[in-house]
CSV table of C-alpha atoms in Angstrom, one decimal:
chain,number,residue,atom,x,y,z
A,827,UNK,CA,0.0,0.0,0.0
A,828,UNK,CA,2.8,2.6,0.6
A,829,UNK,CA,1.9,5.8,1.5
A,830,UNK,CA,-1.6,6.4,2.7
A,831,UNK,CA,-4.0,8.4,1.2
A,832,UNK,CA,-6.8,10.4,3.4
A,833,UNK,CA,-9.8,8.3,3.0
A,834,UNK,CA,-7.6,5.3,3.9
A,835,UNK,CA,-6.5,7.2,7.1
A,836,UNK,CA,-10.3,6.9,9.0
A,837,UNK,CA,-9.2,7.0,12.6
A,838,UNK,CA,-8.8,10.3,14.0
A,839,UNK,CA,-8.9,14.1,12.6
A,840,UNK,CA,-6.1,16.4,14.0
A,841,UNK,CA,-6.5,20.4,14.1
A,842,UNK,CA,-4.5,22.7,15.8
A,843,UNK,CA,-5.4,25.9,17.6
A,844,UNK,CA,-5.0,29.0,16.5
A,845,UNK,CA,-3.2,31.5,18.6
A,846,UNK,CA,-0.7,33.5,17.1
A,847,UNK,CA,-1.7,37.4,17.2
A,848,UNK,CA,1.4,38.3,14.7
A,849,UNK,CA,-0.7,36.1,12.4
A,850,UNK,CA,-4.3,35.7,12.5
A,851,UNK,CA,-6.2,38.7,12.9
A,852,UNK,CA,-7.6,39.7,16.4
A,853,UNK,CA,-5.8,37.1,18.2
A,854,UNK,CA,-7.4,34.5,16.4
A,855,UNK,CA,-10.8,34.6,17.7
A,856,UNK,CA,-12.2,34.5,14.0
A,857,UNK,CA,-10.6,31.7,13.4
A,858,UNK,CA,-10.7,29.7,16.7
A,859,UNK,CA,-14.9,30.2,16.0
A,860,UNK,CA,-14.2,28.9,12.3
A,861,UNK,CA,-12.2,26.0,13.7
A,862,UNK,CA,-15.2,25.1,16.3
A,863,UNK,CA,-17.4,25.1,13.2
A,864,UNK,CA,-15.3,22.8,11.1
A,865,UNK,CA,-14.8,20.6,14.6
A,866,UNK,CA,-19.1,20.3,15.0
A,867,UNK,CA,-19.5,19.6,10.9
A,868,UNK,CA,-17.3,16.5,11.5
A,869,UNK,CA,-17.9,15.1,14.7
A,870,UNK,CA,-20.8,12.5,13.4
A,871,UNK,CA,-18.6,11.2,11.1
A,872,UNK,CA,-14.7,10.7,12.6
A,873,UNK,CA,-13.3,10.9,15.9
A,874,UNK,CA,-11.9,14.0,16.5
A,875,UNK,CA,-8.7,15.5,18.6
A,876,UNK,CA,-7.9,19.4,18.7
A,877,UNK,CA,-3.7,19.8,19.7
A,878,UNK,CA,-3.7,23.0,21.3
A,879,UNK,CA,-0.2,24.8,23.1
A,880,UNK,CA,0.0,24.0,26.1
A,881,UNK,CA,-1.0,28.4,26.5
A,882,UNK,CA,-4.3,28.3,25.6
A,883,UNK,CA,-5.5,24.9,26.5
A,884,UNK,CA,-7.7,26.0,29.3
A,885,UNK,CA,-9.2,28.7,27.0
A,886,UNK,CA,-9.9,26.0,24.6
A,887,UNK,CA,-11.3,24.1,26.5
A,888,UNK,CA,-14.4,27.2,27.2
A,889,UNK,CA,-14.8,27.3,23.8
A,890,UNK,CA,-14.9,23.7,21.9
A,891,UNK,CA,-17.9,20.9,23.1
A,892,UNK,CA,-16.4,19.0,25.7
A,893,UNK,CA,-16.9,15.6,23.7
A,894,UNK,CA,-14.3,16.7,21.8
A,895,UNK,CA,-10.7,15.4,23.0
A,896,UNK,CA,-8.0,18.2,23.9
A,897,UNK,CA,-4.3,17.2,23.7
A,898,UNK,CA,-1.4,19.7,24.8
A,899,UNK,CA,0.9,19.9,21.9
A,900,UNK,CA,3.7,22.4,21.5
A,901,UNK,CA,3.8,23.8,18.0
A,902,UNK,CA,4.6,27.3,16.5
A,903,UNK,CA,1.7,27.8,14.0
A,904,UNK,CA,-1.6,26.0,13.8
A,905,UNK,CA,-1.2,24.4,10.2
A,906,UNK,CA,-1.3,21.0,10.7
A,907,UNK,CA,-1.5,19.3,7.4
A,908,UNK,CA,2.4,20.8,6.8
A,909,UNK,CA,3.8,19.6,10.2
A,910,UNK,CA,2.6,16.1,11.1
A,911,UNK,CA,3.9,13.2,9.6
A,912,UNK,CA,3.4,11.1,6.2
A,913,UNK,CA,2.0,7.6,6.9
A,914,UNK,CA,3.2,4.4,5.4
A,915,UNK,CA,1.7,0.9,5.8
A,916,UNK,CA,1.5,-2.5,4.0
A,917,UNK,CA,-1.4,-3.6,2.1
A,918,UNK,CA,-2.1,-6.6,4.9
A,919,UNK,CA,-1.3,-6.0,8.9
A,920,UNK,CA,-2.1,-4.1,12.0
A,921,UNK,CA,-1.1,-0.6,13.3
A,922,UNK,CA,2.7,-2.3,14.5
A,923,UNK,CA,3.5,-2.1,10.8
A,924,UNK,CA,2.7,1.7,10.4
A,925,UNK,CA,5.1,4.3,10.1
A,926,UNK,CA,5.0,7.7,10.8
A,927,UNK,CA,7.6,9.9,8.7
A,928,UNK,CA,8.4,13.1,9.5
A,929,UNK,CA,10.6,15.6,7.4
A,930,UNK,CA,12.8,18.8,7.9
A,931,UNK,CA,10.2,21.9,8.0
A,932,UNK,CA,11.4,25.6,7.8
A,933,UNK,CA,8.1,27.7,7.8
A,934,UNK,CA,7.9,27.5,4.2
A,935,UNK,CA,10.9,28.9,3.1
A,936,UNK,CA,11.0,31.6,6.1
A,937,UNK,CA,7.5,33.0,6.8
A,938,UNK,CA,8.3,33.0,10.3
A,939,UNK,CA,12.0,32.9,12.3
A,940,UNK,CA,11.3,30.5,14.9
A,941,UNK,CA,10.0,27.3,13.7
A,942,UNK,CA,12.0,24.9,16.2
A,943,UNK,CA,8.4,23.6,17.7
A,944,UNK,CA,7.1,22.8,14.4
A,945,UNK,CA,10.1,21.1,12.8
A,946,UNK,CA,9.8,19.2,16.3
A,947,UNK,CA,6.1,18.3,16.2
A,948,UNK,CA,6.3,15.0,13.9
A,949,UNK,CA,8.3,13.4,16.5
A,950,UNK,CA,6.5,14.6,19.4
A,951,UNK,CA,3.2,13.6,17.8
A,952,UNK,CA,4.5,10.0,16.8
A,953,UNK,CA,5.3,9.4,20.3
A,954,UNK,CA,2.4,10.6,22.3
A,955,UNK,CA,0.4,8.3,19.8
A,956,UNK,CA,2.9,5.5,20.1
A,957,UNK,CA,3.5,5.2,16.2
A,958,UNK,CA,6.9,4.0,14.8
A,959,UNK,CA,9.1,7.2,13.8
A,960,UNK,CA,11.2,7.6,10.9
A,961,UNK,CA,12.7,11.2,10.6
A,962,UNK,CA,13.9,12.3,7.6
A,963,UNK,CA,16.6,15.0,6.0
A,964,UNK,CA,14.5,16.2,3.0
A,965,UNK,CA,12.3,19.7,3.3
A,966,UNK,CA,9.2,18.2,2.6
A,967,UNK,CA,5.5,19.5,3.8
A,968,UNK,CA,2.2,17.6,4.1
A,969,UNK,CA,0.3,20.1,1.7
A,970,UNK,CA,3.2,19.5,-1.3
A,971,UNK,CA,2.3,16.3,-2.4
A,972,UNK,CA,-1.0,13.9,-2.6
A,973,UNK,CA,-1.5,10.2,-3.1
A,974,UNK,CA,-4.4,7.6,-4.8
A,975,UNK,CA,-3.1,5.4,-2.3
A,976,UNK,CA,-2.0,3.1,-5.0
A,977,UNK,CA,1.7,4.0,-5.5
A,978,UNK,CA,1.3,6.9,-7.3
A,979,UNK,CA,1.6,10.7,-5.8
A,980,UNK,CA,1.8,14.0,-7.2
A,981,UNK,CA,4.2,16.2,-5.7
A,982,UNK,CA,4.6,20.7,-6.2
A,983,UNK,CA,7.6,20.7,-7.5
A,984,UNK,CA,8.3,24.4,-7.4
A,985,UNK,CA,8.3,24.6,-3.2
A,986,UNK,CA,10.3,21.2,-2.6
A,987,UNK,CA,13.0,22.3,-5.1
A,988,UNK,CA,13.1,26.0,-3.4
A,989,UNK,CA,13.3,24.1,-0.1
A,990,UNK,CA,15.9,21.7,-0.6
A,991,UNK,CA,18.4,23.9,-3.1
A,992,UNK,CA,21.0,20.9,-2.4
A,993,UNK,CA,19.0,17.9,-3.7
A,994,UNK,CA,18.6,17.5,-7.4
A,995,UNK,CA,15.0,16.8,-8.7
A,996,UNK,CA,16.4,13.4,-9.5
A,997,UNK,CA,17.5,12.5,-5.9
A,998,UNK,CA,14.5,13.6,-4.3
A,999,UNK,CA,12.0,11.7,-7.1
A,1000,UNK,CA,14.5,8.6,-6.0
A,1001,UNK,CA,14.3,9.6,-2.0
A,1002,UNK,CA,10.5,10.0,-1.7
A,1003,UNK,CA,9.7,6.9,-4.2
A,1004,UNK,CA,11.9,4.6,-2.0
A,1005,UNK,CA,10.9,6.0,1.6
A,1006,UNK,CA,7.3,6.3,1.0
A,1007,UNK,CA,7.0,3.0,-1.5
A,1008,UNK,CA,5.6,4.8,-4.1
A,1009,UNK,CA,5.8,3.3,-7.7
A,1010,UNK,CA,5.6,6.8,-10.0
A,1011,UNK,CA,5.3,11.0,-8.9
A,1012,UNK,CA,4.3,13.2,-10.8
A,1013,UNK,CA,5.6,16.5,-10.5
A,1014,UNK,CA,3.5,19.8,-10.9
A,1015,UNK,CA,5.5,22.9,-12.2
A,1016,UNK,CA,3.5,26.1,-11.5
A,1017,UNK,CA,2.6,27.6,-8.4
A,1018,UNK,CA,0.1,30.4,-8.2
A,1019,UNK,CA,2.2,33.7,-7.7
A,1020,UNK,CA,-0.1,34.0,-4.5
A,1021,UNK,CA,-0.1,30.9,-3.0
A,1022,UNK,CA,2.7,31.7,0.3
A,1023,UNK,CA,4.4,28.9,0.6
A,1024,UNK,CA,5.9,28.7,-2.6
A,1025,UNK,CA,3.7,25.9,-4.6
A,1026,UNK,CA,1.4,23.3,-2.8
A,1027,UNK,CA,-0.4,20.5,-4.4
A,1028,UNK,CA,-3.8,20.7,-2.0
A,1029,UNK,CA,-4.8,24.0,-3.7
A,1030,UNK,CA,-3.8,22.7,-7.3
A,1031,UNK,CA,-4.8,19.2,-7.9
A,1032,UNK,CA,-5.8,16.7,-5.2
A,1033,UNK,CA,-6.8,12.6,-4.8
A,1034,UNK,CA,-10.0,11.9,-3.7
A,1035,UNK,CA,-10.4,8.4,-4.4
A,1036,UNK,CA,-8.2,6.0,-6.0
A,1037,UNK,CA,-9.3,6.6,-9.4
A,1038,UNK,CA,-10.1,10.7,-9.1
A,1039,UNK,CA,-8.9,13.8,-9.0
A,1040,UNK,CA,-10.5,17.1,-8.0
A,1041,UNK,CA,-8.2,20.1,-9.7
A,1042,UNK,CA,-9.9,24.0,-10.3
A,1043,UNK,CA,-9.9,26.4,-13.7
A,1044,UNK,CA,-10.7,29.9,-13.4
A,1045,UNK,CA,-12.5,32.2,-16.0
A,1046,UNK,CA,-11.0,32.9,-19.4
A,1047,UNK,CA,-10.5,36.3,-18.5
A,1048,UNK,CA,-8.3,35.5,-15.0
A,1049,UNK,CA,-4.6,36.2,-15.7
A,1050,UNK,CA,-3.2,32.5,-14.7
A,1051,UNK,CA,-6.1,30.9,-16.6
A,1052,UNK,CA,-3.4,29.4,-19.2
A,1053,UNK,CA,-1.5,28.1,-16.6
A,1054,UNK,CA,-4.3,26.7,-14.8
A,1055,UNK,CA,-5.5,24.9,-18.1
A,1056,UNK,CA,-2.0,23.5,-18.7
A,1057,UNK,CA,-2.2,21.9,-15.3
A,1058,UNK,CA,-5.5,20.4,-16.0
A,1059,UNK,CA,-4.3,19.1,-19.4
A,1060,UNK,CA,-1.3,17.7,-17.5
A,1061,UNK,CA,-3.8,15.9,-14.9
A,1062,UNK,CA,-5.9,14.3,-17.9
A,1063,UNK,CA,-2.7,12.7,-19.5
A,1064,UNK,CA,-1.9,11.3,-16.4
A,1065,UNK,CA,-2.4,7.5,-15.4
A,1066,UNK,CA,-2.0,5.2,-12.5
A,1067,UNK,CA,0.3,2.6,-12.1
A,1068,UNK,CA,-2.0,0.4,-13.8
A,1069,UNK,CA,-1.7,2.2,-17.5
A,1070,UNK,CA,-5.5,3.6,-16.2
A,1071,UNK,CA,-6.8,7.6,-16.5
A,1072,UNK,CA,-7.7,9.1,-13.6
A,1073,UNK,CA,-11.6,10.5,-13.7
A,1074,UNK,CA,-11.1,14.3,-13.3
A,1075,UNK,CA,-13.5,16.6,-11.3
A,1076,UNK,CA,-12.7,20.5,-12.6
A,1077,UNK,CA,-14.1,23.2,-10.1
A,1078,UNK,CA,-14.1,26.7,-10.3
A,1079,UNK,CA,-11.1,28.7,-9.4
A,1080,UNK,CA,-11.9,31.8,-7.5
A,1081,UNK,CA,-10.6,35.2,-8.6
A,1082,UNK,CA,-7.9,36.9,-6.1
A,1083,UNK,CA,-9.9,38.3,-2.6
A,1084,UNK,CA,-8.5,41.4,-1.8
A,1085,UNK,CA,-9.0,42.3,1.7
A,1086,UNK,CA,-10.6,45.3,3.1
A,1087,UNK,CA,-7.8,47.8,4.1
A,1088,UNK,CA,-8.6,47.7,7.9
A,1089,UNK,CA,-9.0,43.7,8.0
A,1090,UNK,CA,-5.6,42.8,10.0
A,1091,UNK,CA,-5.1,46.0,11.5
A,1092,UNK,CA,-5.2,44.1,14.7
A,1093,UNK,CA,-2.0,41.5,13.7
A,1094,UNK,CA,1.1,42.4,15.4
A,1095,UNK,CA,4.0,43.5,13.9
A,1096,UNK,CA,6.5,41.1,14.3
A,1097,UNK,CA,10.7,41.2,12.8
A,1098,UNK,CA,11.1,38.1,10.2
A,1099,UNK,CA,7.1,37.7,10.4
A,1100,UNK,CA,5.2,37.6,7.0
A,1101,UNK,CA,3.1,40.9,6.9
A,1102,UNK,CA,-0.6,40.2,6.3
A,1103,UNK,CA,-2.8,42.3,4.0
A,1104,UNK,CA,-0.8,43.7,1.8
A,1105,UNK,CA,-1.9,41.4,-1.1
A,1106,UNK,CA,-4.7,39.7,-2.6
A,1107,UNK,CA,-5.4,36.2,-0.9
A,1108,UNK,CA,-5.9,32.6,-2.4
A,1109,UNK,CA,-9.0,30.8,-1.9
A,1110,UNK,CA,-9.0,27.3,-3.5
A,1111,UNK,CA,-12.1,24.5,-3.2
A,1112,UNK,CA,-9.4,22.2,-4.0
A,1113,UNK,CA,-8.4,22.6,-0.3
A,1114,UNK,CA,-11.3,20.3,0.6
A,1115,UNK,CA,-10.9,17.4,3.4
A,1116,UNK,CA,-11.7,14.4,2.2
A,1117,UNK,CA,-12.9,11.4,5.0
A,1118,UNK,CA,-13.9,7.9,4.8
A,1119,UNK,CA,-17.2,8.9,6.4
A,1120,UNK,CA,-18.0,12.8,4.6
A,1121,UNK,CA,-16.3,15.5,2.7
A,1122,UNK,CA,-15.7,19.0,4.1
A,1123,UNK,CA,-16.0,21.2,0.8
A,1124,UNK,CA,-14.4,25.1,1.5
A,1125,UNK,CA,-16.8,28.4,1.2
A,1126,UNK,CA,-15.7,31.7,1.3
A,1127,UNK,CA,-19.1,34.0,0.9
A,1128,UNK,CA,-18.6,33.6,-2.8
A,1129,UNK,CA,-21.3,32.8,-5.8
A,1130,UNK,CA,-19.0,30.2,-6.8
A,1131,UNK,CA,-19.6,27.9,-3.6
A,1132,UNK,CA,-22.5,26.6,-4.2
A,1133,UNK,CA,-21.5,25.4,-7.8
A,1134,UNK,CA,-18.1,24.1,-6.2
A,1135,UNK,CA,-20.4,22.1,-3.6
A,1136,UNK,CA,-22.8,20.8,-6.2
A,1137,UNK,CA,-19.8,19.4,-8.2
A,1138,UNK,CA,-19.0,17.0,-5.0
A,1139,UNK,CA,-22.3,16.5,-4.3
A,1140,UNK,CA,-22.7,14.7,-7.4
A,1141,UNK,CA,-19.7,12.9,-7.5
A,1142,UNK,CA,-20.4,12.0,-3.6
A,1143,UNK,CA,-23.6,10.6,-4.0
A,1144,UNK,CA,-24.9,9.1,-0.5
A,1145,UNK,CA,-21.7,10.4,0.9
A,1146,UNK,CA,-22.0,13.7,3.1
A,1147,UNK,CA,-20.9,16.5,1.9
A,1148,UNK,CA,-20.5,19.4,4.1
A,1149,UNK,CA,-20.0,23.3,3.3
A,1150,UNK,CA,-17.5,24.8,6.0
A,1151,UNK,CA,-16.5,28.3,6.1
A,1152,UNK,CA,-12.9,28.8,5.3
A,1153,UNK,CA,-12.6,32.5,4.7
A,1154,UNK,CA,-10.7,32.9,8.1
A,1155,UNK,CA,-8.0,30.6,7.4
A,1156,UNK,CA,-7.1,32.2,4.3
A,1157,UNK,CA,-6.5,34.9,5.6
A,1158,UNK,CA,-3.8,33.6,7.6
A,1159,UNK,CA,-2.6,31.9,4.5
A,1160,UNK,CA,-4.0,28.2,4.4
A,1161,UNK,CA,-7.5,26.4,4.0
A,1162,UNK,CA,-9.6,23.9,5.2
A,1163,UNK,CA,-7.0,21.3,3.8
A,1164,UNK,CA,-3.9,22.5,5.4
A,1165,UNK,CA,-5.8,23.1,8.8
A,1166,UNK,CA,-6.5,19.1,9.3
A,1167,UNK,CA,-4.3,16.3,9.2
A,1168,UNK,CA,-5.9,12.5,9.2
A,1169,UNK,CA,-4.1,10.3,11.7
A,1170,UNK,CA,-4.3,6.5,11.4
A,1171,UNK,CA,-3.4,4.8,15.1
């Protein structure tokens, strides 16, 4: 089996809390409300544990329903998808043959200075949950790269090769195949200008089954709509291992938000800290969370999310799927994807 993809992952949904004023806008209650949204969409469907610094767990605690586990956790920034590990297993045997992997982290390429809790969160999770650890040299985060769970992943090629300028794309196609028992990656080339941390698959192209991928194209008249169309070519000339075509779900790519002027007037200032507001923000439905149980499809107060959550409805059928509100997290540079990370034990 190799690396795991979500759906195959059913035990147990990890979010982090948000916390960090130099960040998220007025010391994250916005978000901490979004988060306690996303955590009562999918509580009937997959247990559920929020990691929260070891700071503001009592506060947490006031705020989140009290079937809902709490675990004190020390990270630096609430993005969990980036920070926990990779999961490998066999096709056949119990949770003594999983493997938790976890690789070098440097806050996308700098965003913030001090990242030592985050590059140190893999470990730290592996052994709270008693999972076998592997740690790894390679720059590699959980949002850059996606899997059909069948040996084959695609990987954003333009952050891992910003983040590890000493490995040759070779050497780290070779590296990730032989670690993580995949059989073919394929690597995707453009990046949208805004997206922060340099290129990541989850808001491009990403597996939702073992045979289908859910990728987005904007209007003709949006300036990366070539690129975006490339891509999407790209995604319909690709096969699995098995010489098969993928079936390929297109939804539509939202236009850049650009915040009000005031909106993160209440961040903190911070030296080495990314500045917020001073650009347009990326909003993706790609960024969706995909579960054994339901699907967690991203809004943003846009007319395109109710066609983006028609699209999965279809394709769902008896499966839930769930609108959550995402329109915090992006302002803080992520989405709905990169806020969750599915934790087999």
């Amino acid at each position: 089996m190799g690396l795991l993809a979500d759906w195959q992952q059913q035990q147990m949904l990890l979010l982090l809390w948000p916390y960090r004023d130099d960040v998220w806008r007025l010391q994250g209650r916005p978000a901490q409300q979004q988060l306690r949204q996303l955590v009562q969409l999918a509580a009937p469907y997959c247990n559920i544990f929020v990691g929260c610094h070891p700071t503001q767990l009592e506060y947490a605690r006031t705020q989140l329903p009290a079937t809902v586990e709490l675990l004190a956790l020390n990270y630096d920034d609430a993005w969990a998808r980036d920070i926990t590990p990779l999961y490998t297993a066999p096709q056949w045997g119990g949770s003594e043959q999983l493997f938790a992997h976890g690789f070098q982290f440097t806050a996308w390429h700098g965003l913030y200075p001090d990242f030592q809790q985050d590059q140190a969160f893999a470990k730290q999770l592996a052994r709270r949950l008693c999972q076998r650890f592997i740690a790894h040299d390679l720059v590699l985060e959980g949002g850059a790269i996606t899997t059909d769970g069948a040996g084959t992943a695609i990987v954003h090629q333009a952050s891992v090769q910003r983040n590890n300028p000493q490995w040759t794309l070779v050497a780290i196609e070779a590296y990730l195949k032989q670690q993580l028992q995949l059989q073919q990656i394929v690597w995707l080339r453009w990046a949208n200008p805004l997206d922060e941390t340099g290129g990541h698959v989850d808001n491009h192209a990403q597996f939702i089954a073992p045979d289908t991928l859910v990728t987005s194209l904007p209007q003709p008249s949006s300036p990366w709509y070539q690129h975006y169309a490339a891509q999407l070519e790209q995604l319909r000339q690709l096969t699995n291992v098995c010489g098969k075509p993928y079936h390929i779900l297109v939804l539509p790519q939202p236009a850049a938000i650009v915040p009000e002027p005031d909106e993160f007037a209440s961040i903190r200032r911070q030296p080495g800290v990314k500045v917020r507001g001073t650009t347009p923000l990326l909003a993706s439905y790609v960024n969706l969370v995909n579960l054994a149980q339901c699907m967690l499809v991203p809004q943003f107060g846009l007319p395109s999310d109710a066609e983006a959550l028609q699209i999965m409805q279809q394709w769902a059928g008896k499966r839930p799927v769930l609108a959550a509100a995402a329109d915090e997290f992006i302002k803080a540079g992520g989405g709905l994807h990169c806020m969750t990370a599915t934790i087999p034990t």
